[in-house]
Each structure stands twice: as C-alpha cells, then as structure tokens.
Short mmCIF file of C-alpha atoms in Angstrom, two decimals:
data_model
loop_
_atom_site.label_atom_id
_atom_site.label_comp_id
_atom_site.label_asym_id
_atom_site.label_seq_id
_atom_site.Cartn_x
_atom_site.Cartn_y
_atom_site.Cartn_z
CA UNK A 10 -10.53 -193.12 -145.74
CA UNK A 11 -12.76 -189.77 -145.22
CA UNK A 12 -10.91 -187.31 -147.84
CA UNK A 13 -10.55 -183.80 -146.34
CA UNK A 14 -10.85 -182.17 -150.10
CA UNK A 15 -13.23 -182.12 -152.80
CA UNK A 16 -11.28 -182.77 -155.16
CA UNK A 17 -9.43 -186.11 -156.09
CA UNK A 18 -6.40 -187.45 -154.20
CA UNK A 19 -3.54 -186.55 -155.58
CA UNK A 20 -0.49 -189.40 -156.56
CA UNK A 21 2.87 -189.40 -155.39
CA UNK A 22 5.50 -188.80 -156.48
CA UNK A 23 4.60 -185.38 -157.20
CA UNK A 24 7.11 -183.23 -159.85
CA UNK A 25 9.58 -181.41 -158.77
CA UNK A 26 11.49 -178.25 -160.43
CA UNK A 27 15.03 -180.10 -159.71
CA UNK A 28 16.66 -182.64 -158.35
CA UNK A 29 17.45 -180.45 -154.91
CA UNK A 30 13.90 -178.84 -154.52
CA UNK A 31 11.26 -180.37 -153.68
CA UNK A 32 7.77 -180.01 -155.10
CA UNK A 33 5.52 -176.77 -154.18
CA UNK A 34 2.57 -179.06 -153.55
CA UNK A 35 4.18 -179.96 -150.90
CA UNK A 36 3.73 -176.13 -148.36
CA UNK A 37 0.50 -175.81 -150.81
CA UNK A 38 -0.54 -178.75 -148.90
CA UNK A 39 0.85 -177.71 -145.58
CA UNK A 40 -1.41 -174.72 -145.88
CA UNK A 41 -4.37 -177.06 -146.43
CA UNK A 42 -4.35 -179.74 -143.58
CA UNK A 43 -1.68 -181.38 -141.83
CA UNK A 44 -2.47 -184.45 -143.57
CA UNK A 45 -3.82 -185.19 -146.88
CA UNK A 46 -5.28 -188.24 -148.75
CA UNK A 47 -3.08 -189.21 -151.60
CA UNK A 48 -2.59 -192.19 -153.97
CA UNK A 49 0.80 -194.30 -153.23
CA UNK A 50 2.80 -195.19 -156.48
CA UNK A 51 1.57 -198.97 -155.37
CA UNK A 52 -2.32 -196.99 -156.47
CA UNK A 53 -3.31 -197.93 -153.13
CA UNK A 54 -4.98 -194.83 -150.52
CA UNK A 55 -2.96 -193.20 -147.46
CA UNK A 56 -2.57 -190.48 -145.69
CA UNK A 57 0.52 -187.96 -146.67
CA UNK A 58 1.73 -186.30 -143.23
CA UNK A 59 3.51 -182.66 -144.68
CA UNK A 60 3.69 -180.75 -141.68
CA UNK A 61 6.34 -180.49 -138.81
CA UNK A 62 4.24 -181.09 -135.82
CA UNK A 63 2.16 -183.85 -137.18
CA UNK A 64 5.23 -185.71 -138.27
CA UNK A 65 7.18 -185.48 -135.22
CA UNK A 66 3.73 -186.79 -133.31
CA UNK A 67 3.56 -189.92 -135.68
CA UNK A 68 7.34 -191.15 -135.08
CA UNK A 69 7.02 -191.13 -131.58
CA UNK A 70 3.60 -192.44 -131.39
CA UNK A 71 3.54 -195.85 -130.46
CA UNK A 72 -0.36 -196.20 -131.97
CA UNK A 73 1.96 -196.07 -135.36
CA UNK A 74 3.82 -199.12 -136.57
CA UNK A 75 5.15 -200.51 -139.52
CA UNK A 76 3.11 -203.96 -139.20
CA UNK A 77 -0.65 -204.45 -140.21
CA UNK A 78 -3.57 -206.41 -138.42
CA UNK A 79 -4.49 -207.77 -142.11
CA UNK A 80 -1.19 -207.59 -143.75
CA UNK A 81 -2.34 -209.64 -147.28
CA UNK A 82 -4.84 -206.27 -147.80
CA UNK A 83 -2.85 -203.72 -146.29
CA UNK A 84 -2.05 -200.67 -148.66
CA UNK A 85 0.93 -200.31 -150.01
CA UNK A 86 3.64 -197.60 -150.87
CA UNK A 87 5.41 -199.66 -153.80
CA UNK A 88 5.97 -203.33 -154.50
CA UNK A 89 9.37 -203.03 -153.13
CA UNK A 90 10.22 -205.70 -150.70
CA UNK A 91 11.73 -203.59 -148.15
CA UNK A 92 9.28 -200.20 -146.63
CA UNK A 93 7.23 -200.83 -149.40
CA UNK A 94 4.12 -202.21 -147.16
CA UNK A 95 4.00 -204.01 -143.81
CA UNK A 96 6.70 -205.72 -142.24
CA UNK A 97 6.84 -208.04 -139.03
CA UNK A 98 4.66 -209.09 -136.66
CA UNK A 99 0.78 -206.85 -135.80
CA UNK A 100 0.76 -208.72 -132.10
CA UNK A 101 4.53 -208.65 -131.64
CA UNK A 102 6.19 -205.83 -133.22
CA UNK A 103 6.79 -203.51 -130.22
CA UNK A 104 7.97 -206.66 -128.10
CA UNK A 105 10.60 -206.99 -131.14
CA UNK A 106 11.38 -203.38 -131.47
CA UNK A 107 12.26 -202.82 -128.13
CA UNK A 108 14.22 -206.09 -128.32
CA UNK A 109 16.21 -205.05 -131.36
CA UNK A 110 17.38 -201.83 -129.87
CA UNK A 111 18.12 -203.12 -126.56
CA UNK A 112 20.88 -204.96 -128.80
CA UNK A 113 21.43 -203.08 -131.18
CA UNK A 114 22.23 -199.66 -129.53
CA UNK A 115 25.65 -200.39 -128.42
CA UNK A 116 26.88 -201.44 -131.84
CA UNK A 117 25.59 -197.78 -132.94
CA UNK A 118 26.64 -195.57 -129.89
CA UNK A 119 28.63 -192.39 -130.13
CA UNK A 120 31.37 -194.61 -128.36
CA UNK A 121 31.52 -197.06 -130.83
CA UNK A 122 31.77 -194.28 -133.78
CA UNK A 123 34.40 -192.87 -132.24
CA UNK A 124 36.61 -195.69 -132.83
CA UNK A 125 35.28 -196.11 -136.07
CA UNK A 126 36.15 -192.67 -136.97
CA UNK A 127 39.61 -193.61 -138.14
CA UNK A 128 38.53 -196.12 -140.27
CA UNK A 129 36.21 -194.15 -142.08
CA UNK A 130 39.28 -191.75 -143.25
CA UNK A 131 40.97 -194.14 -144.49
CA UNK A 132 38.62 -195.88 -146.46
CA UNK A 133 37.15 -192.26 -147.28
CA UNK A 134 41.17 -191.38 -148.19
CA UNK A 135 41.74 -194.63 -150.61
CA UNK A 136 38.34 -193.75 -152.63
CA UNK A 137 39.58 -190.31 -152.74
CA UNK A 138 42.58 -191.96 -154.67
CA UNK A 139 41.12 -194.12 -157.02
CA UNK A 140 39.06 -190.98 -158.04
CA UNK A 141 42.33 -189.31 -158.45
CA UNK A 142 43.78 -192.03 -160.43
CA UNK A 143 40.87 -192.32 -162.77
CA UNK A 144 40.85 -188.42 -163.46
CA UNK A 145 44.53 -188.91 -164.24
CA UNK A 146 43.89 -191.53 -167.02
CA UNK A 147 40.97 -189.94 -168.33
CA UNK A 148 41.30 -186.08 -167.58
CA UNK A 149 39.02 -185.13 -170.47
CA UNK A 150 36.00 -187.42 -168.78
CA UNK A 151 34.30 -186.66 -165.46
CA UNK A 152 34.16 -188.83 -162.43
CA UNK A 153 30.98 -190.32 -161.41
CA UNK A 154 31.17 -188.96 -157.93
CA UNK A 155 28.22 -191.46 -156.83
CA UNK A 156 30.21 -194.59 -158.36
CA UNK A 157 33.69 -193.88 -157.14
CA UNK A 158 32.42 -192.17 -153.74
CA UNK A 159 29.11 -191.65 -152.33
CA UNK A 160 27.77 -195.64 -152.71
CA UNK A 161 30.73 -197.18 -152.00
CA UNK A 162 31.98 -195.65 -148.84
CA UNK A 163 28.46 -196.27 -147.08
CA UNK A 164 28.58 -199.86 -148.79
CA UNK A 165 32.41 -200.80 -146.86
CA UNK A 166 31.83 -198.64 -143.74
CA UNK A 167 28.62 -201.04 -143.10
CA UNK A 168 30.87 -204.15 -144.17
CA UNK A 169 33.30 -203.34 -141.00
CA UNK A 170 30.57 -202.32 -139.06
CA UNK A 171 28.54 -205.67 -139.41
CA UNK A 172 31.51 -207.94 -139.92
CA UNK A 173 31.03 -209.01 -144.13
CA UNK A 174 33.48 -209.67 -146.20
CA UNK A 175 34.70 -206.23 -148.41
CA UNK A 176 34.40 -208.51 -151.29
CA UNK A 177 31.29 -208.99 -151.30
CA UNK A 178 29.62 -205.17 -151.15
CA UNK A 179 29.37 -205.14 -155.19
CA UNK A 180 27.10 -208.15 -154.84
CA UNK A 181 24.85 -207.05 -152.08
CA UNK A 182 25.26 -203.63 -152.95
CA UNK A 183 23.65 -204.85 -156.44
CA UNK A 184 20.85 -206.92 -154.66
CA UNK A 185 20.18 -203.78 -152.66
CA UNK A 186 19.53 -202.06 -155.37
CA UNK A 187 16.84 -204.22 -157.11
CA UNK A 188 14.78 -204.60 -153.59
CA UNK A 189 13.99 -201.18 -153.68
CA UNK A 190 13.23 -200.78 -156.60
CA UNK A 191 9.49 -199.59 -158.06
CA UNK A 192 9.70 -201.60 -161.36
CA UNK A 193 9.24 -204.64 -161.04
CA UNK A 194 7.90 -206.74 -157.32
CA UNK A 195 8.56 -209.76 -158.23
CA UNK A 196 12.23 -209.33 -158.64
CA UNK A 197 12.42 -206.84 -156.15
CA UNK A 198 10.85 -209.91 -153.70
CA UNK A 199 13.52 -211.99 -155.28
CA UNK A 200 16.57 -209.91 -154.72
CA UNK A 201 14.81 -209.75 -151.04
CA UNK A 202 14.95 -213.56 -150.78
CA UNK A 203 18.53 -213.69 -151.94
CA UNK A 204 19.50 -211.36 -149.83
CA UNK A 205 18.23 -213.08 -146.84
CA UNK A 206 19.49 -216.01 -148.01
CA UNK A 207 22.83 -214.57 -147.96
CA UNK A 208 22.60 -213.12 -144.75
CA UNK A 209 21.45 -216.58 -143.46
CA UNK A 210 25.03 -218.01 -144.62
CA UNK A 211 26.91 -215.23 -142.67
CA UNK A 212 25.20 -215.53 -139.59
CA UNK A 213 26.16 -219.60 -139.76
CA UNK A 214 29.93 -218.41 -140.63
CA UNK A 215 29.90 -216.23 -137.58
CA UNK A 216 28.45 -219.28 -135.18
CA UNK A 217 31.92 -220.41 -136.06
CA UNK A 218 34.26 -218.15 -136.03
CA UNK A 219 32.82 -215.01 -134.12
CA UNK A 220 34.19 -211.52 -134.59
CA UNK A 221 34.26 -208.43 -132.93
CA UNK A 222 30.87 -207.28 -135.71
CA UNK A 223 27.29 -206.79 -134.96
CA UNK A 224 26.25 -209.90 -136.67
CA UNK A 225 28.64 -211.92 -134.39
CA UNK A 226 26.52 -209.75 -131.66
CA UNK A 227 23.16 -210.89 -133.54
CA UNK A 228 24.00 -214.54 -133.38
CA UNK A 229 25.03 -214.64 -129.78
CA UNK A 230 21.62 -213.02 -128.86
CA UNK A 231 20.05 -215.80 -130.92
CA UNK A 232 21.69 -218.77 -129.37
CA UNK A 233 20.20 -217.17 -125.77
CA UNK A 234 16.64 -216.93 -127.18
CA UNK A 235 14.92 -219.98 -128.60
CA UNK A 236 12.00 -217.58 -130.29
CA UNK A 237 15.04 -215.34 -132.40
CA UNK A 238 14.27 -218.20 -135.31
CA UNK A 239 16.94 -218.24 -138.58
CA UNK A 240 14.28 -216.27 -140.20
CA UNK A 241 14.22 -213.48 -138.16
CA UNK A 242 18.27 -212.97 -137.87
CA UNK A 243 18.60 -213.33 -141.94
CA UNK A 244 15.87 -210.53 -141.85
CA UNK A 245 17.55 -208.14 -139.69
CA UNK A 246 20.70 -208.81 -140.98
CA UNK A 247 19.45 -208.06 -144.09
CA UNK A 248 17.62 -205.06 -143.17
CA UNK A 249 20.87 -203.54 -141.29
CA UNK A 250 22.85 -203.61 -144.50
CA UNK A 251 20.28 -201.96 -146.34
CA UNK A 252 19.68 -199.19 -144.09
CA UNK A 253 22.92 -198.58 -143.44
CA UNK A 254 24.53 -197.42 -146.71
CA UNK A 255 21.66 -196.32 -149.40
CA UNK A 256 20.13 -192.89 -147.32
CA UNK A 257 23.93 -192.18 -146.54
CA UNK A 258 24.81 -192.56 -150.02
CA UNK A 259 22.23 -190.25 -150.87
CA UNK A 260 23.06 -187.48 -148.55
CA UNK A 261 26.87 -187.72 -149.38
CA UNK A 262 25.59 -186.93 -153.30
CA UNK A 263 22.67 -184.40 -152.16
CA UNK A 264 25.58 -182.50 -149.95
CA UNK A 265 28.33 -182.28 -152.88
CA UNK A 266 25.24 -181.04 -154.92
CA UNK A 267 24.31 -177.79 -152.33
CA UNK A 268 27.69 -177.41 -152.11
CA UNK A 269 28.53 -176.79 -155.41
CA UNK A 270 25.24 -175.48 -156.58
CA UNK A 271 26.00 -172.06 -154.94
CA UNK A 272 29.74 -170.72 -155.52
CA UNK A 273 29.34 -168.62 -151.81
CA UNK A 274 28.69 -171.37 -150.08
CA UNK A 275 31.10 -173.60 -151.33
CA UNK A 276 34.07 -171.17 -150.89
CA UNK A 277 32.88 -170.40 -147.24
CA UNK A 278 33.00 -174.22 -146.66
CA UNK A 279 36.55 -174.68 -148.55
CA UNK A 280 38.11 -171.43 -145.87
CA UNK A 281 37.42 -174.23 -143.17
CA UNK A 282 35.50 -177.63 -143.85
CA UNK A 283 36.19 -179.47 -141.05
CA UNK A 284 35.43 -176.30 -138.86
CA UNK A 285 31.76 -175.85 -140.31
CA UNK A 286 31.05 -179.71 -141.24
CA UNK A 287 28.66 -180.18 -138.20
CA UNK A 288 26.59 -177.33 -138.99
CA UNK A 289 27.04 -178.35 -142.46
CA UNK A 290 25.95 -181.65 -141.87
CA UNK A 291 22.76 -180.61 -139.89
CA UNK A 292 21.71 -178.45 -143.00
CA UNK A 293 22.31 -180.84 -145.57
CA UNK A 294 20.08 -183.54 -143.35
CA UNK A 295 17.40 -181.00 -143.31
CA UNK A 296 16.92 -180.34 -147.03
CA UNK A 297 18.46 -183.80 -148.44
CA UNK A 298 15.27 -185.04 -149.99
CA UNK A 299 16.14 -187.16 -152.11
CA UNK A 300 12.86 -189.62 -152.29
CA UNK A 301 9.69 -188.79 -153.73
CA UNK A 302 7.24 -190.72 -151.17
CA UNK A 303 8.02 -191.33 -147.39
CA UNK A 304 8.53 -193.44 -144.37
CA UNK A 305 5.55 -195.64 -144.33
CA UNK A 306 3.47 -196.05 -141.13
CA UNK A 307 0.33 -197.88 -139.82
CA UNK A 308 -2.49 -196.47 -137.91
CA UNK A 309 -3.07 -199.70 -134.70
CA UNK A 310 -5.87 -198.00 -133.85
CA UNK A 311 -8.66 -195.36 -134.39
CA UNK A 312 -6.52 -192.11 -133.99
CA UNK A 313 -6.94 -188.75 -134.28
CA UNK A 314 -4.78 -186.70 -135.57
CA UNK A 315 -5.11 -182.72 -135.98
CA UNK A 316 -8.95 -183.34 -136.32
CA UNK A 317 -8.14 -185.92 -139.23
CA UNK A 318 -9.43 -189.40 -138.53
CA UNK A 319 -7.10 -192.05 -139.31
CA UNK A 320 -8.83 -195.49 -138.75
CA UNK A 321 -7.27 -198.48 -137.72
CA UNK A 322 -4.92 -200.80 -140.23
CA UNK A 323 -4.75 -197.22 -142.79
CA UNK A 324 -1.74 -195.82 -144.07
CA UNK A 325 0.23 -193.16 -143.50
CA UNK A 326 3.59 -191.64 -145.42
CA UNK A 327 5.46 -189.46 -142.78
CA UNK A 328 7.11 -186.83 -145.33
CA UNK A 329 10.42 -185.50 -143.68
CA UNK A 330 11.37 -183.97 -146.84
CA UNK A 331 8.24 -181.76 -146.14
CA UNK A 332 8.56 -181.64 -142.54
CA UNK A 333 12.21 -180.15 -142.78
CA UNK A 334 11.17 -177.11 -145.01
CA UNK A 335 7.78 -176.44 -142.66
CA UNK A 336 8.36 -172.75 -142.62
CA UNK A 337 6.14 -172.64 -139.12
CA UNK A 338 9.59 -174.14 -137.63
CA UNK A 339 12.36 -173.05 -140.04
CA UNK A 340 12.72 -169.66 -141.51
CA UNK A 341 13.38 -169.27 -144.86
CA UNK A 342 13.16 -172.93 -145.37
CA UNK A 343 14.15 -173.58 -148.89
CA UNK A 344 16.87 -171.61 -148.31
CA UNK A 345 20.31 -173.93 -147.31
CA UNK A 346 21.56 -171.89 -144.34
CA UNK A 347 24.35 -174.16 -142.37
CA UNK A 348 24.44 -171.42 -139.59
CA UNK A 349 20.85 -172.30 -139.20
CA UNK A 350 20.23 -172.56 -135.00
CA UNK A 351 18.60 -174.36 -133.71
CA UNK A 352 18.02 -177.30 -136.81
CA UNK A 353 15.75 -179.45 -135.27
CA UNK A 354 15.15 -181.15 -138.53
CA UNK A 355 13.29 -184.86 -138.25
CA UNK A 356 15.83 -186.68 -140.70
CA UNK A 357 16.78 -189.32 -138.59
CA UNK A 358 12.75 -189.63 -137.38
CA UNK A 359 12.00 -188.98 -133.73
CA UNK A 360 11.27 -190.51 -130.02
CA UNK A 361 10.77 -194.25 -129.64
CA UNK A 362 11.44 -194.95 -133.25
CA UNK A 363 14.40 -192.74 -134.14
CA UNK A 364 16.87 -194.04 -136.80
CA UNK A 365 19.15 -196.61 -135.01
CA UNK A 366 22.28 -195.64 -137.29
CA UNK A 367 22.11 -191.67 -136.91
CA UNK A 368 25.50 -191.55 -134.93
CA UNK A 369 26.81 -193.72 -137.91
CA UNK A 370 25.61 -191.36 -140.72
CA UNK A 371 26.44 -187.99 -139.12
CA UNK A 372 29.81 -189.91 -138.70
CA UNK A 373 30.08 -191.04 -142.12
CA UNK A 374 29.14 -187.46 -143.14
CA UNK A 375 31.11 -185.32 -140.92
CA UNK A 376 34.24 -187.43 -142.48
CA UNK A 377 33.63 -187.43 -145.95
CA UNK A 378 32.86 -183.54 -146.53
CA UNK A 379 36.30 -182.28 -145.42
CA UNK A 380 38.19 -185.17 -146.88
CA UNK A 381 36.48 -184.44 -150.34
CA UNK A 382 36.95 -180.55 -150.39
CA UNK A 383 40.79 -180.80 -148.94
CA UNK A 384 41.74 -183.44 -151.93
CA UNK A 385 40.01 -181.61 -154.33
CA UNK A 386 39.93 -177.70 -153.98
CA UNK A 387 38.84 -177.12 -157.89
CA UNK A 388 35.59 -179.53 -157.96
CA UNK A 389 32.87 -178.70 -159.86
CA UNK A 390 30.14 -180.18 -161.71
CA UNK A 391 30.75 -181.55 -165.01
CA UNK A 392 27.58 -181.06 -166.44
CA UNK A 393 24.89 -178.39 -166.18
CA UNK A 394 22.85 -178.70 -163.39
CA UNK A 395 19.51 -178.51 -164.73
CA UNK A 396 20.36 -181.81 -166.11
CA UNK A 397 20.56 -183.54 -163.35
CA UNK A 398 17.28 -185.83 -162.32
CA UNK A 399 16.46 -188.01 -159.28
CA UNK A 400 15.37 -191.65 -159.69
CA UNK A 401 12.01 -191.99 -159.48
CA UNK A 402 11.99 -196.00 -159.95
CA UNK A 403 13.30 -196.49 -156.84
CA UNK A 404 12.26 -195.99 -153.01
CA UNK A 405 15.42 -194.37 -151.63
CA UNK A 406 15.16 -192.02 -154.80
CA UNK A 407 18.51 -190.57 -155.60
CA UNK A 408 20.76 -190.35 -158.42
CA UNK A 409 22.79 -192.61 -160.22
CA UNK A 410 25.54 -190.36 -162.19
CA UNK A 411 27.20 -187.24 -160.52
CA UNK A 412 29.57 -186.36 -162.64
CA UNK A 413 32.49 -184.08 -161.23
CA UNK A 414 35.85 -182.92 -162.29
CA UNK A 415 38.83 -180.62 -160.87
#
C-alpha cells in the first residue's frame, strides 16, 4: 500500500467526543485525500474511504467485493466471523450476488412491508407494555430502553420475516452477539459455527413443513439448484438474521438518543410524530453512526481511485458515518436537521450492492418512533448524557444500556 502521508497510518477506531458524534479526524481527513491509509483494529493495512463521492463510487463498483483472490492472507478489519475479512467465493461471488437478490428481493419489497406493517405495531405495541409494566414495579429504576425495545423488536420482526420460532431470538440473538464481537476470534468463529449449525436445522424443518417465510423461499430455491449446497443455505440463513436486526437495533437507540438530546427537537417531533417520522427517519439514518470502523471492501483489481492507487486483493473500509456528514453534500452536517432536502445519505450503501433489507428498516423505524413518543409523552434520559459510551468491542458498535424513564 503507497501511503499518501508522511506520517504513520493512523488506527481505527479513532476517539470520539460522545457517543452521537463522531470523531473530527474524520472531515480532518476529508480535507486531506479522499482516502487514507489506516491500521484496522485486526493491525492489518487498508484504505479508509471518508468522503461522499468516493464512497458512493466504491458501493456501486463492481471492481469492489467482499471476497479475496488469497483469502488465508487477506487483511482484515477484526477477527469477527461475520464482515470482519473476506467472505465467499473470489471466482464466484458476483454469479452468487446476483443470484441471492434475484431471490431475495421479493421477500424485502415495499409490497411485502406493507403487509408487514401491522405486525410490526403490534409487536412494537406489546414491548411498549412490558416497558410499562416494568416502570410500574420499579418506578424509582430506569428502563433499559435497548433491552426492553430497540434489540428485541428487530430480533422478532426478523423471526416473522424469515419464518423462526419467537422462542428462539434470546438464543440467536445471544450467538449474534458473540460473532461480532472484537474480543476474542475464536469464539466469535464458534458462535459463527453454531449459528450455522442452527440455521442448517431450520432449513431441514422447513423441507418439511414449508411456510409462507423466506427460509421456506431459500429451501425451495435449493431443491431447484444442485450447486446451492447445505453450506451455502446455513450461511445465508445465518447471515439474513444477523443483518436484519443488529444495525436496526442500533438506529432505534441512536434515534431515541437525538431525540432526546435536544428538548426543541423532541417537542417538535411529539406536536406530530407520525407526521414528521419519514423525514425523521432519513435524518437519523444519516448521522446514526454508531460503529467505529466500516463496511469492508476488496479491491479485484488495480483501481484507481481519486488519483489513489488501490492494488488488487487490498482493503478498503467504506466509512458512511463519514460520508453522511461530508459537508461538500450536506450543509451543516453535524447538525441533525429532519427537514433536511434532499438527504441523499449512503446508509443503506448504494447501486448494485445496496442493503437488501432497507424497505425493512425504514419500516421498522417509521413504526417504532411514533409508537414510542405517543405511549410515552414524558421520556427522558435517566442518566446524564455524557455518560453514555458506544461499544467499541464489537463491529456493529452500539450501546448496551439506555436507560429511560417517564
């Protein structure tokens, strides 16, 4: 890697002031080069992509993947076992891709969250009383907003989605947590393995007794195509109900946060939430940043990129957090402005490799906001906000106690 500084490369994560700003390295670096050598928190080199532009090139880029021509000495953003370094197939990956959201694109239309839309309110509305029912035995303590709300919606709205048992989202909620995490690889590998192995035995339960789920859609594809091996449906299985519950969970907590960090905005939102939730929405997606790192991508060839070399089989960590608050696109970027148009922000990615589930987690979103604020017109933080901090043993980032009361 050809450094474009003198000095050394600098190691993510970098400090930040609080848990809803990120750091001011971050335009420093902007100012500096579109892209900037840095040290992953795996020690290994890559490329850190900060500015708008640049970022919105890579996602749609097809010379970027997420697989490696030499995956055993590929660099690494953590030991994680999932986004943590290369994943499927260097000669087959955009054969799979394209194969994957052929299928998987109906599951996660706007269609299909439409009808979803009810269900979400009234799993949204049952959280909303046990939250109620725990303040009322406890008034004195405050309510872990991320335990009682913000995890486990995402966790039972991806259950319906993908057709697993409710009664099971502690467990693989639990497993999800140790595979991202930056602590320890071998058990993060090992939750991976379990997980997969779990996802194995619902993908044999649906061969039986098919339901109207995605993983019931999954299994049928298999049966059609003798190269979609056991492996590769545990795999995706897996990876669906990761992704789709830990970034939601995130920007439910992140959201509460700007809301109730600033007493203006929050009353503005209470005169009519479910008025203003879609701009709402769109603002808190732009400044959510609740990781530390990035999406990890790999150069498949020699490329170019504003007159940065990035040679074949390198590294690169797509910052969105820094992309978002790129004050050549968005004025006043640090600023949370949910009358912000347009908000062309890059949290869901962009072109060919867009996030799958965005209709799901503007759904998810849009729901939970005005539910929240309607049930519980007095919440506030029950700590000082300074207090707060974001994990920084973990990929997705995030926190693990928001504690609220009304």
């Amino acid at each position: 890697m050809t450094s474009t500084t003198q000095n050394a490369p600098l190691r993510l994560p970098f400090d930040r002031p609080n848990v809803l700003d990120i750091s001011p390295l971050y335009s420093a670096l902007q100012r500096q080069s579109p892209l900037t050598p840095v040290i992953t928190p795996a020690g290994d080199p890559a490329w850190l992509v900060t500015t708008y532009a640049e970022a919105r090139q890579i996602f749609a880029d097809p010379r970027f993947g997420e697989s490696h021509p030499d995956p055993a000495s590929a660099p690494r953003m953590a030991g994680s076992a999932v986004m943590g370094g290369p994943t499927g197939d260097y000669e087959t990956e955009e054969r799979e891709h394209d194969r994957w959201r052929r299928l998987l694109m109906p599951a996660f239309s706007m269609p299909r969250m439409r009808r979803l839309t009810g269900r979400i309110e009234t799993l949204t509305a049952g959280l909303l009383d046990n939250m109620q029912a725990a303040h009322d035995l406890a008034p004195d303590q405050p309510v872990n907003l991320h335990e009682s709300l913000s995890f486990p919606l995402p966790v039972l709205v991806i259950c319906e989605l993908l057709g697993v048992p409710y009664s099971d989202a502690r467990y693989f909620g639990a497993l999800t947590d140790r595979i991202t995490t930056f602590d320890s690889a071998s058990d993060s590998q090992a939750a991976m393995a379990e997980f997969q192995e779990y996802t194995g035995r619902l993908a044999a339960a649906k061969r039986l007794e098919p339901g109207p789920d995605v993983i019931s859609d999954i299994v049928a594809a298999q049966a059609e195509d003798p190269t979609f091996t056991d492996e590769h449906l545990a795999y995706l299985a897996a990876r669906l109900l990761f992704a789709g519950h830990e970034t939601t969970a995130n920007r439910i907590d992140y959201g509460t946060l700007f809301l109730l960090s600033d007493p203006q905005l929050r009353a503005w939102f209470a005169q009519d939430p479910e008025g203003r939730v879609n701009s709402v929405v769109e603002e808190i997606l732009r400044m959510a940043a609740p990781s530390g790192v990035g999406l990890l991508r790999y150069a498949r060839e020699d490329v170019e990129i504003a007159g940065v070399k990035v040679a074949r089989g390198e590294a690169v960590l797509i910052s969105a957090a820094a992309a978002n608050r790129d004050e050549s696109v968005f004025a006043d970027p640090d600023t949370f402005n949910p009358e912000r148009k347009p908000n062309v922000h890059l949290a869901f990615g962009h072109g060919i490799h867009a996030c799958i589930g965005a209709a799901l987690g503007r759904t998810e979103l849009r729901v939970v906001f005005p539910a929240l604020f309607r049930r519980f017109p007095g919440l506030r933080l029950a700590t000082e906000f300074e207090t707060l901090r974001p994990r920084t043993n973990r990929l997705t980032g995030g926190v693990d106690n928001l504690p609220v009361t009304w």
